[in-house]
């Protein structure tokens, strides 16, 4: 069902990260993509039609004010689902990159 004025797809997901360079390397290796935009506090990578914005936790405060950014270690701060042709193979690859399944 399509609702007038409601987007048909999510264009971007922004993840608040402690270390932009480390997160950038992880997603570049995982998805084999290049950075489309980058500055001192962020990096944006296109994965198919989706843009993954990696924003330094310290810079995220102004983006979500007056809400607060949850500190790392306080629980889940983001989740997204990616379609893959073989879930078992994807889990093996994620584990190889240090992700606990």
GROMACS .gro file of C-alpha atoms in nm:
model
  101
    1UNK     CA    1   0.000   0.000   0.000
    2UNK     CA    2   0.138   0.340  -0.094
    3UNK     CA    3   0.045   0.640   0.117
    4UNK     CA    4   0.053   0.984  -0.047
    5UNK     CA    5   0.350   1.188   0.072
    6UNK     CA    6   0.523   0.895   0.245
    7UNK     CA    7   0.858   0.795   0.092
    8UNK     CA    8   0.875   0.454  -0.073
    9UNK     CA    9   1.224   0.377   0.062
   10UNK     CA   10   1.474   0.488   0.321
   11UNK     CA   11   1.747   0.693   0.153
   12UNK     CA   12   2.003   0.703   0.435
   13UNK     CA   13   2.083   0.562   0.776
   14UNK     CA   14   2.305   0.761   1.011
   15UNK     CA   15   2.509   0.571   1.265
   16UNK     CA   16   2.670   0.752   1.557
   17UNK     CA   17   3.018   0.605   1.597
   18UNK     CA   18   3.312   0.665   1.828
   19UNK     CA   19   3.577   0.622   1.558
   20UNK     CA   20   3.472   0.730   1.208
   21UNK     CA   21   3.790   0.597   1.042
   22UNK     CA   22   3.752   0.253   1.201
   23UNK     CA   23   3.381   0.232   1.111
   24UNK     CA   24   3.455   0.352   0.758
   25UNK     CA   25   3.716   0.081   0.704
   26UNK     CA   26   3.476  -0.183   0.839
   27UNK     CA   27   3.191  -0.089   0.603
   28UNK     CA   28   3.426  -0.042   0.306
   29UNK     CA   29   3.564  -0.392   0.354
   30UNK     CA   30   3.229  -0.550   0.434
   31UNK     CA   31   3.038  -0.404   0.138
   32UNK     CA   32   3.334  -0.338  -0.096
   33UNK     CA   33   3.230   0.026  -0.146
   34UNK     CA   34   3.407   0.360  -0.160
   35UNK     CA   35   3.342   0.673   0.045
   36UNK     CA   36   3.122   0.920  -0.142
   37UNK     CA   37   3.165   1.208   0.103
   38UNK     CA   38   3.393   1.264   0.398
   39UNK     CA   39   3.488   1.540   0.642
   40UNK     CA   40   3.650   1.556   0.985
   41UNK     CA   41   3.340   1.421   1.164
   42UNK     CA   42   3.171   1.197   0.910
   43UNK     CA   43   3.187   0.965   0.612
   44UNK     CA   44   2.910   0.856   0.376
   45UNK     CA   45   2.912   0.531   0.182
   46UNK     CA   46   2.660   0.418  -0.078
   47UNK     CA   47   2.551   0.058  -0.048
   48UNK     CA   48   2.315  -0.006  -0.338
   49UNK     CA   49   2.045   0.261  -0.309
   50UNK     CA   50   2.115   0.324   0.061
   51UNK     CA   51   2.359   0.577   0.202
   52UNK     CA   52   2.525   0.485   0.531
   53UNK     CA   53   2.630   0.801   0.713
   54UNK     CA   54   2.892   0.747   0.980
   55UNK     CA   55   2.884   1.045   1.217
   56UNK     CA   56   3.121   1.095   1.508
   57UNK     CA   57   2.931   1.057   1.834
   58UNK     CA   58   3.071   1.392   1.950
   59UNK     CA   59   2.922   1.567   1.644
   60UNK     CA   60   2.587   1.388   1.669
   61UNK     CA   61   2.470   1.592   1.966
   62UNK     CA   62   2.376   1.893   1.754
   63UNK     CA   63   2.193   1.668   1.505
   64UNK     CA   64   1.955   1.521   1.761
   65UNK     CA   65   1.923   1.805   2.015
   66UNK     CA   66   1.731   1.843   2.237
   67UNK     CA   67   1.744   1.463   2.258
   68UNK     CA   68   2.067   1.303   2.378
   69UNK     CA   69   2.298   1.061   2.200
   70UNK     CA   70   2.313   0.730   2.387
   71UNK     CA   71   2.666   0.661   2.507
   72UNK     CA   72   2.845   0.361   2.361
   73UNK     CA   73   2.811   0.054   2.580
   74UNK     CA   74   2.466   0.160   2.694
   75UNK     CA   75   2.286  -0.079   2.463
   76UNK     CA   76   2.186  -0.101   2.100
   77UNK     CA   77   2.219   0.231   1.917
   78UNK     CA   78   2.120   0.123   1.566
   79UNK     CA   79   2.005  -0.175   1.366
   80UNK     CA   80   1.947  -0.225   0.998
   81UNK     CA   81   1.871  -0.521   0.778
   82UNK     CA   82   2.059  -0.602   0.459
   83UNK     CA   83   1.933  -0.856   0.207
   84UNK     CA   84   2.194  -1.117   0.113
   85UNK     CA   85   2.172  -1.420  -0.117
   86UNK     CA   86   2.323  -1.658   0.143
   87UNK     CA   87   2.271  -1.577   0.513
   88UNK     CA   88   2.515  -1.847   0.634
   89UNK     CA   89   2.796  -1.718   0.413
   90UNK     CA   90   2.720  -1.360   0.522
   91UNK     CA   91   2.744  -1.464   0.889
   92UNK     CA   92   3.082  -1.626   0.824
   93UNK     CA   93   3.205  -1.308   0.654
   94UNK     CA   94   3.074  -1.085   0.934
   95UNK     CA   95   3.243  -1.307   1.194
   96UNK     CA   96   3.567  -1.275   0.997
   97UNK     CA   97   3.534  -0.897   1.037
   98UNK     CA   98   3.493  -0.924   1.414
   99UNK     CA   99   3.114  -0.908   1.438
  100UNK     CA  100   2.963  -1.137   1.702
  101UNK     CA  101   2.660  -1.318   1.567
   0.00000   0.00000   0.00000
